[in-house]
Tab-separated table of C-alpha atoms and ligand atoms in Angstrom:
chain	number	residue	atom	x	y	z
A	81	MET	CA	-19.676	16.502	34.505
A	82	GLY	CA	-19.635	19.831	32.644
A	83	ALA	CA	-22.388	22.423	32.711
A	84	PRO	CA	-25.076	22.735	30.029
A	85	LEU	CA	-25.353	26.011	28.111
A	86	HIS	CA	-28.222	28.300	29.135
A	87	GLU	CA	-29.282	28.374	25.550
A	88	GLU	CA	-28.367	25.804	22.893
A	89	LYS	CA	-26.096	27.155	20.126
A	90	VAL	CA	-26.299	26.075	16.493
A	91	PHE	CA	-23.972	26.196	13.506
A	92	LYS	CA	-25.488	26.035	10.035
A	93	ASP	CA	-23.776	23.182	8.219
A	94	PRO	CA	-24.218	21.997	4.617
A	95	VAL	CA	-23.759	18.309	5.544
A	96	HIS	CA	-25.699	17.920	8.791
A	97	LYS	CA	-27.953	20.985	8.270
A	98	TYR	CA	-27.369	22.070	11.876
A	99	ILE	CA	-24.710	21.336	14.459
A	100	TYR	CA	-26.022	21.600	18.003
A	101	VAL	CA	-23.887	22.702	20.927
A	102	GLN	CA	-25.457	22.075	24.311
A	103	ASP	CA	-22.499	22.140	26.694
A	104	GLN	CA	-20.578	25.123	27.955
A	105	ALA	CA	-17.283	23.204	27.671
A	106	ILE	CA	-17.814	22.350	23.972
A	107	TRP	CA	-18.733	25.949	23.225
A	108	ASP	CA	-15.616	27.153	25.065
A	109	LEU	CA	-13.394	24.650	23.220
A	110	ILE	CA	-14.709	25.858	19.865
A	111	ASN	CA	-13.795	29.403	20.855
A	112	THR	CA	-10.169	28.680	21.737
A	113	ARG	CA	-7.429	30.029	19.490
A	114	GLU	CA	-6.141	26.518	18.830
A	115	PHE	CA	-9.510	25.346	17.518
A	116	GLN	CA	-10.219	28.537	15.553
A	117	ARG	CA	-6.896	27.990	13.784
A	118	LEU	CA	-8.455	24.966	12.046
A	119	ARG	CA	-10.447	27.433	9.948
A	120	ARG	CA	-7.147	28.222	8.222
A	121	ILE	CA	-6.278	24.630	7.331
A	122	ARG	CA	-8.076	22.840	4.517
A	123	GLN	CA	-9.487	19.409	5.228
A	124	LEU	CA	-8.225	17.949	1.955
A	125	GLY	CA	-4.842	19.648	1.603
A	126	THR	CA	-4.073	20.180	-2.086
A	127	SER	CA	-7.283	18.547	-3.421
A	128	PHE	CA	-8.622	21.996	-4.273
A	129	MET	CA	-6.189	21.925	-7.221
A	130	THR	CA	-8.240	19.070	-8.677
A	131	PHE	CA	-11.730	19.756	-7.303
A	132	HIS	CA	-12.079	23.499	-6.938
A	133	GLY	CA	-14.918	23.115	-4.423
A	134	ALA	CA	-12.648	21.316	-1.941
A	135	GLU	CA	-11.915	24.450	0.064
A	136	HIS	CA	-13.589	23.178	3.260
A	137	SER	CA	-11.585	23.441	6.434
A	138	ARG	CA	-10.634	21.110	9.245
A	139	PHE	CA	-12.789	23.401	11.391
A	140	SER	CA	-15.950	22.326	9.567
A	141	HIS	CA	-14.936	18.648	9.588
A	142	SER	CA	-14.140	18.743	13.316
A	143	LEU	CA	-17.543	20.256	14.089
A	144	GLY	CA	-19.065	17.549	11.874
A	145	VAL	CA	-17.341	14.714	13.738
A	146	TYR	CA	-18.517	16.232	16.991
A	147	GLU	CA	-22.090	16.345	15.638
A	148	VAL	CA	-22.052	12.713	14.475
A	149	ALA	CA	-20.685	11.654	17.877
A	150	ARG	CA	-23.335	13.755	19.619
A	151	LYS	CA	-26.101	12.076	17.598
A	152	ILE	CA	-24.736	8.599	18.353
A	153	ILE	CA	-24.500	9.304	22.073
A	154	SER	CA	-27.921	10.877	22.170
A	155	GLN	CA	-29.396	7.773	20.459
A	156	PHE	CA	-27.684	5.569	23.091
A	157	GLU	CA	-29.009	7.760	25.894
A	158	ARG	CA	-32.550	7.940	24.493
A	159	ASN	CA	-32.678	4.163	24.282
A	160	ASP	CA	-31.194	3.909	27.736
A	161	TYR	CA	-28.604	1.295	26.726
A	162	SER	CA	-26.918	0.258	29.934
A	163	GLU	CA	-23.656	-0.552	28.112
A	164	TRP	CA	-23.042	3.063	27.191
A	165	PRO	CA	-21.100	4.745	30.045
A	166	ARG	CA	-23.130	7.961	30.438
A	167	GLU	CA	-20.422	9.629	32.517
A	168	GLU	CA	-18.133	9.623	29.456
A	169	ARG	CA	-20.312	11.948	27.390
A	170	ILE	CA	-18.174	15.093	27.715
A	171	LEU	CA	-14.976	13.124	27.220
A	172	ALA	CA	-16.334	11.511	24.042
A	173	LEU	CA	-17.654	14.804	22.653
A	174	SER	CA	-14.460	16.747	23.427
A	175	SER	CA	-12.325	14.019	21.861
A	176	ALA	CA	-14.480	13.990	18.725
A	177	LEU	CA	-14.216	17.764	18.459
A	178	LEU	CA	-10.455	17.857	19.085
A	179	HIS	CA	-9.310	14.711	17.241
A	180	ASP	CA	-7.665	16.702	14.404
A	181	ILE	CA	-6.461	19.695	16.393
A	182	GLY	CA	-2.799	18.776	15.866
A	183	HIS	CA	-3.003	18.938	12.074
A	184	GLY	CA	-0.751	21.459	10.424
A	185	PRO	CA	-0.917	22.916	6.921
A	186	PHE	CA	-0.678	20.361	4.083
A	187	SER	CA	-0.004	17.669	6.687
A	188	HIS	CA	0.763	14.861	4.246
A	189	SER	CA	3.640	16.661	2.573
A	190	ILE	CA	5.071	18.354	5.674
A	191	GLU	CA	4.935	15.225	7.812
A	192	ARG	CA	6.772	13.191	5.201
A	193	VAL	CA	9.592	15.685	4.765
A	194	PHE	CA	10.070	16.924	8.308
A	195	GLY	CA	8.866	13.931	10.305
A	196	THR	CA	6.346	15.977	12.311
A	197	ASP	CA	3.393	13.947	13.548
A	198	HIS	CA	-0.088	15.393	13.983
A	199	GLU	CA	-1.014	12.947	16.751
A	200	GLU	CA	2.012	14.016	18.739
A	201	TRP	CA	1.023	17.678	18.243
A	202	THR	CA	-2.526	16.858	19.273
A	203	CYS	CA	-1.209	15.577	22.609
A	204	LYS	CA	1.031	18.630	23.025
A	205	LEU	CA	-1.912	20.930	22.327
A	206	VAL	CA	-4.255	19.117	24.677
A	207	LEU	CA	-1.745	18.624	27.505
A	208	GLY	CA	0.388	21.771	27.130
A	209	ASP	CA	-0.076	25.378	28.158
A	210	THR	CA	-2.986	26.163	25.804
A	211	GLU	CA	-6.510	27.539	25.910
A	212	VAL	CA	-7.852	24.089	25.053
A	213	ASN	CA	-6.045	22.635	28.058
A	214	ARG	CA	-7.500	25.310	30.374
A	215	VAL	CA	-11.072	24.678	29.210
A	216	LEU	CA	-10.708	20.922	29.672
A	217	ARG	CA	-9.066	21.266	33.080
A	218	GLU	CA	-11.857	23.500	34.299
A	219	VAL	CA	-14.366	20.718	33.649
A	220	ASP	CA	-12.193	18.084	35.312
A	221	PRO	CA	-8.445	18.043	36.025
A	222	SER	CA	-8.160	14.548	34.493
A	223	LEU	CA	-9.969	15.500	31.268
A	224	PRO	CA	-6.918	16.667	29.225
A	225	LYS	CA	-5.102	13.376	29.814
A	226	ASN	CA	-8.220	11.342	29.054
A	227	VAL	CA	-8.901	13.261	25.813
A	228	SER	CA	-5.351	12.699	24.662
A	229	ASP	CA	-5.642	8.975	25.520
A	230	VAL	CA	-8.875	8.647	23.556
A	231	ILE	CA	-7.316	10.348	20.520
A	232	CYS	CA	-4.183	8.180	20.776
A	233	LYS	CA	-6.389	5.076	21.214
A	234	SER	CA	-4.984	4.116	24.602
A	235	TYR	CA	-7.985	5.025	26.750
A	236	GLY	CA	-9.228	2.174	28.928
A	237	LYS	CA	-12.871	2.172	27.810
A	238	SER	CA	-12.648	0.988	24.213
A	239	ILE	CA	-16.194	2.016	23.398
A	240	VAL	CA	-15.219	5.691	23.708
A	241	VAL	CA	-12.206	5.107	21.440
A	242	SER	CA	-14.223	3.190	18.851
A	243	LEU	CA	-16.674	6.075	18.559
A	244	ILE	CA	-13.851	8.200	17.121
A	245	SER	CA	-11.481	5.667	15.587
A	246	SER	CA	-12.648	2.368	14.183
A	247	GLN	CA	-13.800	1.138	10.811
A	248	LEU	CA	-17.223	2.658	11.379
A	249	ASP	CA	-16.595	5.847	13.340
A	250	ALA	CA	-17.776	9.429	13.576
A	251	ASP	CA	-14.612	10.665	11.853
A	252	ARG	CA	-15.065	8.589	8.687
A	253	MET	CA	-18.821	9.119	8.599
A	254	ASP	CA	-18.315	12.876	8.548
A	255	TYR	CA	-15.363	13.119	6.181
A	256	LEU	CA	-16.868	10.865	3.501
A	257	LEU	CA	-20.070	12.919	3.355
A	258	ARG	CA	-18.277	16.258	3.694
A	259	ASP	CA	-15.571	15.544	1.131
A	260	ALA	CA	-18.179	14.243	-1.327
A	261	TYR	CA	-20.281	17.361	-0.830
A	262	PHE	CA	-17.427	19.820	-1.291
A	263	THR	CA	-15.746	18.057	-4.188
A	264	GLY	CA	-19.153	17.884	-5.843
A	265	VAL	CA	-19.121	14.137	-6.569
A	266	ASN	CA	-21.911	11.636	-5.995
A	267	TYR	CA	-19.775	8.740	-4.753
A	268	GLY	CA	-19.360	9.366	-1.035
A	269	THR	CA	-22.999	9.442	-0.075
A	270	PHE	CA	-24.627	6.864	2.174
A	271	ASP	CA	-27.531	6.856	4.586
A	272	LEU	CA	-26.070	8.330	7.772
A	273	GLU	CA	-29.449	8.549	9.532
A	274	ARG	CA	-30.021	4.861	8.945
A	275	ILE	CA	-26.579	3.878	10.285
A	276	LEU	CA	-27.120	6.028	13.360
A	277	ARG	CA	-30.351	4.160	14.037
A	278	VAL	CA	-28.885	0.664	13.785
A	279	ILE	CA	-25.733	0.946	15.892
A	280	ARG	CA	-25.657	-0.219	19.510
A	281	PRO	CA	-23.174	-0.317	22.367
A	282	HIS	CA	-22.402	-3.950	23.094
A	283	LYS	CA	-19.673	-5.439	25.315
A	284	GLY	CA	-17.374	-2.461	25.074
A	285	ARG	CA	-17.828	-2.096	21.308
A	286	ILE	CA	-20.144	-0.352	18.916
A	287	VAL	CA	-21.920	-2.973	16.827
A	288	VAL	CA	-24.551	-2.907	14.084
A	289	LYS	CA	-27.965	-4.534	14.210
A	290	GLU	CA	-28.062	-7.141	11.459
A	291	SER	CA	-30.902	-5.370	9.656
A	292	GLY	CA	-28.530	-2.435	9.130
A	293	MET	CA	-26.067	-4.456	7.065
A	294	HIS	CA	-26.995	-2.914	3.737
A	295	ALA	CA	-26.510	0.605	5.031
A	296	VAL	CA	-23.013	-0.372	6.166
A	297	GLU	CA	-22.276	-1.984	2.784
A	298	ASP	CA	-23.215	1.272	1.155
A	299	TYR	CA	-20.907	3.184	3.512
A	300	LEU	CA	-17.968	0.864	2.730
A	301	MET	CA	-18.597	1.199	-1.010
A	302	ALA	CA	-18.635	4.977	-0.583
A	303	ARG	CA	-15.265	4.778	1.111
A	304	TYR	CA	-13.840	2.568	-1.619
A	305	GLN	CA	-14.942	4.954	-4.336
A	306	MET	CA	-13.833	8.093	-2.517
A	307	TYR	CA	-10.318	6.681	-2.200
A	308	TRP	CA	-9.881	5.990	-5.871
A	309	GLN	CA	-11.838	8.921	-7.237
A	310	ILE	CA	-10.894	11.695	-4.806
A	311	TYR	CA	-8.134	10.967	-2.305
A	312	PHE	CA	-5.848	9.226	-4.824
A	313	HIS	CA	-6.685	11.421	-7.780
A	314	PRO	CA	-3.493	11.691	-9.887
A	315	VAL	CA	-3.645	15.488	-10.096
A	316	THR	CA	-3.973	15.767	-6.325
A	317	ARG	CA	-1.039	13.409	-5.910
A	318	SER	CA	0.937	15.500	-8.374
A	319	SER	CA	0.320	18.688	-6.407
A	320	GLU	CA	1.318	16.909	-3.196
A	321	ILE	CA	4.499	15.703	-4.844
A	322	VAL	CA	5.440	19.161	-6.126
A	323	LEU	CA	4.816	20.583	-2.657
A	324	ARG	CA	6.932	17.878	-1.071
A	325	LYS	CA	9.744	18.593	-3.518
A	326	ILE	CA	9.605	22.270	-2.516
A	327	PHE	CA	10.038	21.347	1.143
A	328	GLU	CA	12.820	18.910	0.298
A	329	ARG	CA	14.631	21.550	-1.749
A	330	ALA	CA	14.210	24.196	0.966
A	331	ASN	CA	15.475	21.701	3.527
A	332	PHE	CA	18.502	20.877	1.365
A	333	LEU	CA	19.309	24.544	0.751
A	334	TYR	CA	18.916	25.393	4.413
A	335	LYS	CA	21.386	22.674	5.368
A	336	GLN	CA	23.810	24.116	2.786
A	337	THR	CA	23.421	27.484	4.577
A	338	PHE	CA	21.906	28.973	1.431
A	339	ASP	CA	21.172	32.671	1.840
A	340	PHE	CA	17.366	32.799	1.582
A	341	ARG	CA	15.947	36.210	0.696
A	342	PHE	CA	12.847	35.295	2.614
A	343	MET	CA	12.645	33.008	5.639
A	344	PRO	CA	9.833	33.584	8.154
A	345	ALA	CA	10.600	32.566	11.735
A	346	ALA	CA	8.154	29.665	12.175
A	347	PHE	CA	9.295	28.164	8.897
A	348	GLU	CA	12.891	28.403	9.958
A	349	SER	CA	12.049	26.522	13.189
A	350	LEU	CA	10.456	23.816	11.066
A	351	LEU	CA	13.646	23.490	8.994
A	352	LYS	CA	15.804	23.543	12.106
A	353	GLY	CA	13.596	21.000	13.850
A	354	THR	CA	13.010	23.348	16.791
A	355	LEU	CA	9.291	24.015	16.411
A	356	THR	CA	7.665	25.360	19.554
A	357	LEU	CA	3.948	25.245	20.260
A	358	ASP	CA	3.641	28.923	19.293
A	359	ASP	CA	5.515	28.342	16.019
A	360	TYR	CA	3.248	25.425	15.259
A	361	LEU	CA	0.111	27.457	15.857
A	362	GLU	CA	1.393	30.216	13.602
A	363	LEU	CA	2.073	27.835	10.709
A	364	ASP	CA	-1.164	27.690	8.770
A	365	GLU	CA	-1.839	27.396	5.065
A	366	SER	CA	-1.768	31.134	4.389
A	367	TYR	CA	1.646	31.255	6.042
A	368	VAL	CA	2.968	28.470	3.825
A	369	GLN	CA	1.451	29.924	0.667
A	370	MET	CA	2.850	33.358	1.411
A	371	THR	CA	6.267	31.776	1.866
A	372	LEU	CA	6.008	29.944	-1.463
A	373	MET	CA	4.957	33.174	-3.147
A	374	GLN	CA	8.135	34.867	-1.886
A	375	TRP	CA	10.278	31.900	-2.833
A	376	THR	CA	9.328	32.191	-6.506
A	377	ARG	CA	11.895	35.021	-6.403
A	378	GLU	CA	14.701	33.088	-4.701
A	379	ARG	CA	18.082	32.775	-6.406
A	380	ASP	CA	17.870	28.984	-6.463
A	381	PRO	CA	16.288	28.095	-9.842
A	382	ILE	CA	14.894	24.749	-8.654
A	383	LEU	CA	13.174	26.193	-5.578
A	384	ALA	CA	11.824	29.159	-7.549
A	385	ASP	CA	10.541	26.950	-10.364
A	386	LEU	CA	8.856	24.424	-8.067
A	387	CYS	CA	7.072	27.210	-6.139
A	388	ASP	CA	5.877	28.722	-9.389
A	389	ARG	CA	4.606	25.313	-10.506
A	390	PHE	CA	2.686	24.798	-7.277
A	391	LEU	CA	1.120	28.252	-7.107
A	392	ASN	CA	0.215	28.419	-10.782
A	393	ARG	CA	-0.759	24.785	-11.090
A	394	LYS	CA	1.872	23.808	-13.617
A	395	LEU	CA	2.013	20.357	-12.062
A	396	PHE	CA	3.838	17.190	-13.052
A	397	LYS	CA	2.188	14.832	-15.515
A	398	TYR	CA	2.003	11.128	-14.760
A	399	ALA	CA	2.250	7.786	-16.509
A	400	THR	CA	1.260	4.369	-15.186
A	401	LEU	CA	4.102	1.929	-14.551
A	402	ASP	CA	4.289	-1.857	-14.302
A	403	SER	CA	3.450	-3.177	-10.871
A	404	GLU	CA	7.075	-4.152	-10.152
A	405	PRO	CA	10.023	-1.710	-10.348
A	406	SER	CA	12.042	-2.159	-13.538
A	407	PRO	CA	15.604	-1.131	-14.535
A	408	CYS	CA	14.249	1.307	-17.133
A	409	GLU	CA	13.127	3.561	-14.254
A	410	GLU	CA	16.743	3.955	-13.165
A	411	GLU	CA	17.662	4.585	-16.806
A	412	LEU	CA	15.206	7.478	-16.929
A	413	ARG	CA	16.731	8.966	-13.787
A	414	THR	CA	20.245	8.771	-15.164
A	415	TRP	CA	19.132	10.259	-18.458
A	416	MET	CA	17.336	13.146	-16.721
A	417	LYS	CA	20.440	13.899	-14.710
A	418	ALA	CA	22.483	14.038	-17.920
A	419	LYS	CA	19.974	16.487	-19.396
A	420	GLY	CA	20.268	18.775	-16.364
A	421	VAL	CA	16.793	18.003	-14.989
A	422	ASP	CA	17.503	16.863	-11.434
A	423	PRO	CA	15.446	13.687	-10.865
A	424	ASP	CA	15.566	14.183	-7.086
A	425	TYR	CA	13.246	17.159	-7.558
A	426	TYR	CA	11.616	16.461	-10.931
A	427	MET	CA	10.716	12.804	-10.814
A	428	GLU	CA	8.766	10.699	-8.370
A	429	ILE	CA	7.507	7.158	-8.356
A	430	ASP	CA	4.312	6.854	-6.411
A	431	PHE	CA	2.634	3.668	-5.263
A	432	LEU	CA	-0.939	3.649	-4.053
A	433	SER	CA	-3.026	1.054	-2.354
A	434	ALA	CA	-5.894	1.161	0.097
A	435	LEU	CA	-8.412	-1.224	1.494
A	436	PRO	CA	-11.953	0.034	2.020
A	437	TYR	CA	-12.411	-2.503	4.800
A	438	ASP	CA	-9.743	-4.443	6.691
A	439	LEU	CA	-10.709	-7.956	7.484
A	440	TYR	CA	-10.021	-8.731	11.084
A	441	ARG	CA	-6.568	-10.032	11.800
A	442	ALA	CA	-6.056	-11.349	15.294
A	443	GLY	CA	-4.235	-8.964	17.568
A	444	GLU	CA	-4.413	-5.936	15.297
A	445	LYS	CA	-6.367	-3.343	17.172
A	446	GLU	CA	-6.374	-0.879	14.290
A	447	SER	CA	-8.445	-3.121	12.089
A	448	LEU	CA	-11.166	-4.130	14.546
A	449	PRO	CA	-13.867	-5.616	12.357
A	450	ILE	CA	-17.393	-4.331	11.936
A	451	LEU	CA	-19.644	-6.697	13.875
A	452	LEU	CA	-23.294	-7.451	13.244
A	453	LEU	CA	-25.597	-8.348	16.104
A	454	ASP	CA	-28.088	-10.991	14.979
A	455	GLY	CA	-31.519	-11.890	16.349
A	456	LYS	CA	-30.006	-14.418	18.758
A	457	ASP	CA	-27.779	-11.747	20.305
A	458	GLU	CA	-24.713	-13.229	18.647
A	459	LEU	CA	-21.957	-11.284	16.930
A	460	VAL	CA	-20.904	-12.025	13.360
A	461	GLU	CA	-18.110	-10.294	11.492
A	462	ILE	CA	-19.737	-8.451	8.579
A	463	SER	CA	-17.858	-10.116	5.695
A	464	ARG	CA	-19.240	-13.508	6.794
A	465	LYS	CA	-22.745	-12.265	6.012
A	466	SER	CA	-22.145	-9.819	3.234
A	467	GLU	CA	-20.837	-10.903	-0.132
A	468	ILE	CA	-20.312	-7.284	-1.116
A	469	VAL	CA	-18.043	-6.594	1.840
A	470	ARG	CA	-16.224	-9.859	1.219
A	471	SER	CA	-15.461	-8.994	-2.356
A	472	ILE	CA	-14.367	-5.388	-1.759
A	473	SER	CA	-12.062	-6.519	1.066
A	474	GLU	CA	-10.310	-8.775	-1.383
A	475	ILE	CA	-9.590	-6.086	-3.933
A	476	HIS	CA	-5.911	-5.421	-3.648
A	477	GLN	CA	-5.948	-2.626	-6.107
A	478	GLY	CA	-2.620	-0.896	-6.296
A	479	GLU	CA	-1.088	1.371	-8.861
A	480	ARG	CA	2.455	2.563	-9.531
A	481	ARG	CA	2.871	5.829	-11.349
A	482	VAL	CA	5.778	8.021	-12.378
A	483	TYR	CA	5.406	11.800	-12.129
A	484	TYR	CA	7.517	14.091	-14.332
A	485	PRO	CA	7.498	17.636	-15.756
A	486	ASP	CA	6.414	17.037	-19.341
A	487	ASP	CA	7.264	20.610	-20.380
A	488	LEU	CA	10.928	20.113	-19.421
A	489	LEU	CA	11.292	16.634	-20.890
A	490	LYS	CA	9.426	17.255	-24.125
A	491	GLN	CA	12.262	19.343	-25.551
A	492	PHE	CA	14.391	16.193	-25.576
A	493	VAL	CA	11.626	13.956	-26.857
A	494	THR	CA	13.659	12.256	-29.608
A	495	GLU	CA	16.432	11.396	-27.149
A	496	LEU	CA	14.289	9.712	-24.480
A	497	PRO	CA	15.549	6.272	-23.456
A	498	ASP	CA	13.779	3.239	-24.931
A	499	GLY	CA	10.154	2.738	-24.133
A	500	TRP	CA	9.536	6.080	-22.446
A	501	ARG	CA	8.125	7.827	-25.490
A	502	ALA	CA	5.312	5.324	-25.689
A	503	ARG	CA	4.777	5.431	-21.939
A	504	PHE	CA	4.509	9.225	-21.958
A	505	GLY	CA	2.175	9.018	-24.958
A	506	TRP	CA	4.605	10.910	-27.204
A	507	ASP	CA	4.971	8.338	-29.958
A	508	GLU	CA	3.277	10.584	-32.461
A	509	VAL	CA	5.359	13.660	-31.555
O	161	CA	CA1	-10.539	13.485	10.915
């Protein structure tokens, strides 16, 4: 299924050194307008505000996931494992390449405010009237539907799904290494080559040879550290919050039929909830940033101020809160309102928690455990063998934080309600 390229193509890549394209269909998918658009969407959203190197795109990550999947499949084929369904190669590679194609600009913030869903857009892009759809259909008329099923985890052969979404999948293996590389930190690194050597197809799953346990431990530790050091970094969260507040304010104003000086068509469709495929493809990060730039001159002071804060990185500061909500948080809100600083747009309580590895819970497909294959051909869930995995799965680290504009509140420092001066670190002011 699918013709090979006459001559192999390569992309130079800082994480995998080279990315090899051997199939005409993969090459054609990369050259579609829908895939090329991923060059204009950053992999880590607003993280570049915290780690200035984090400018890498979803294009590079998608190629990376494809390359990891290609290496896994090629290892399975070289070893002639009968449990790997060889006929699924093109389906698996196309799904790996396209798994993020539905992402829009700053997905986290936009999805929360407007309820758009990147998986839904992925299906629309794969199944709709698009260049991607035409390339897939040319290989096999059933390929678009199968790709969308693999990405939405409903495809019948679970081994193909687990290659792209499981607790040890091509997606995570690429993004941990790539995000670590581009943020410039040392945390996310682990021995990819070693993991690729010790995984096997086994009874419809991808499992790990027991001797590879330590490499997997290292990978799970990398994930744990990347979450707390990079993905949940308070400055990144702050920039996401400010961006979300901008969208919320724009949404509010639009509903009030506010007379925007500047309102580009695709953005208006987003506010109206009438996004078409073409609108969606037009909305990239440059489009959003250009809109924010124009909105710094809008007549609404809140919208203009928030856009200025986002573009010029005058973000909200944060303070850590107790783990349970307390009445003094409501007091702060009321006080802010009285001071003319609207807490709906200038205050946010954020709660974070993430598990680096989900212990298996019966019936939950999402958290399929990582299984080790021992010398007697028996499967053991990894935390039964590994004390490290056991202990990191039990960390229920969570943190509540309040975000606020310290420049606006500081002018009223002596009037802050009880306890907040100490919390904001202003006792000495
Ligand atoms: Ca991904």
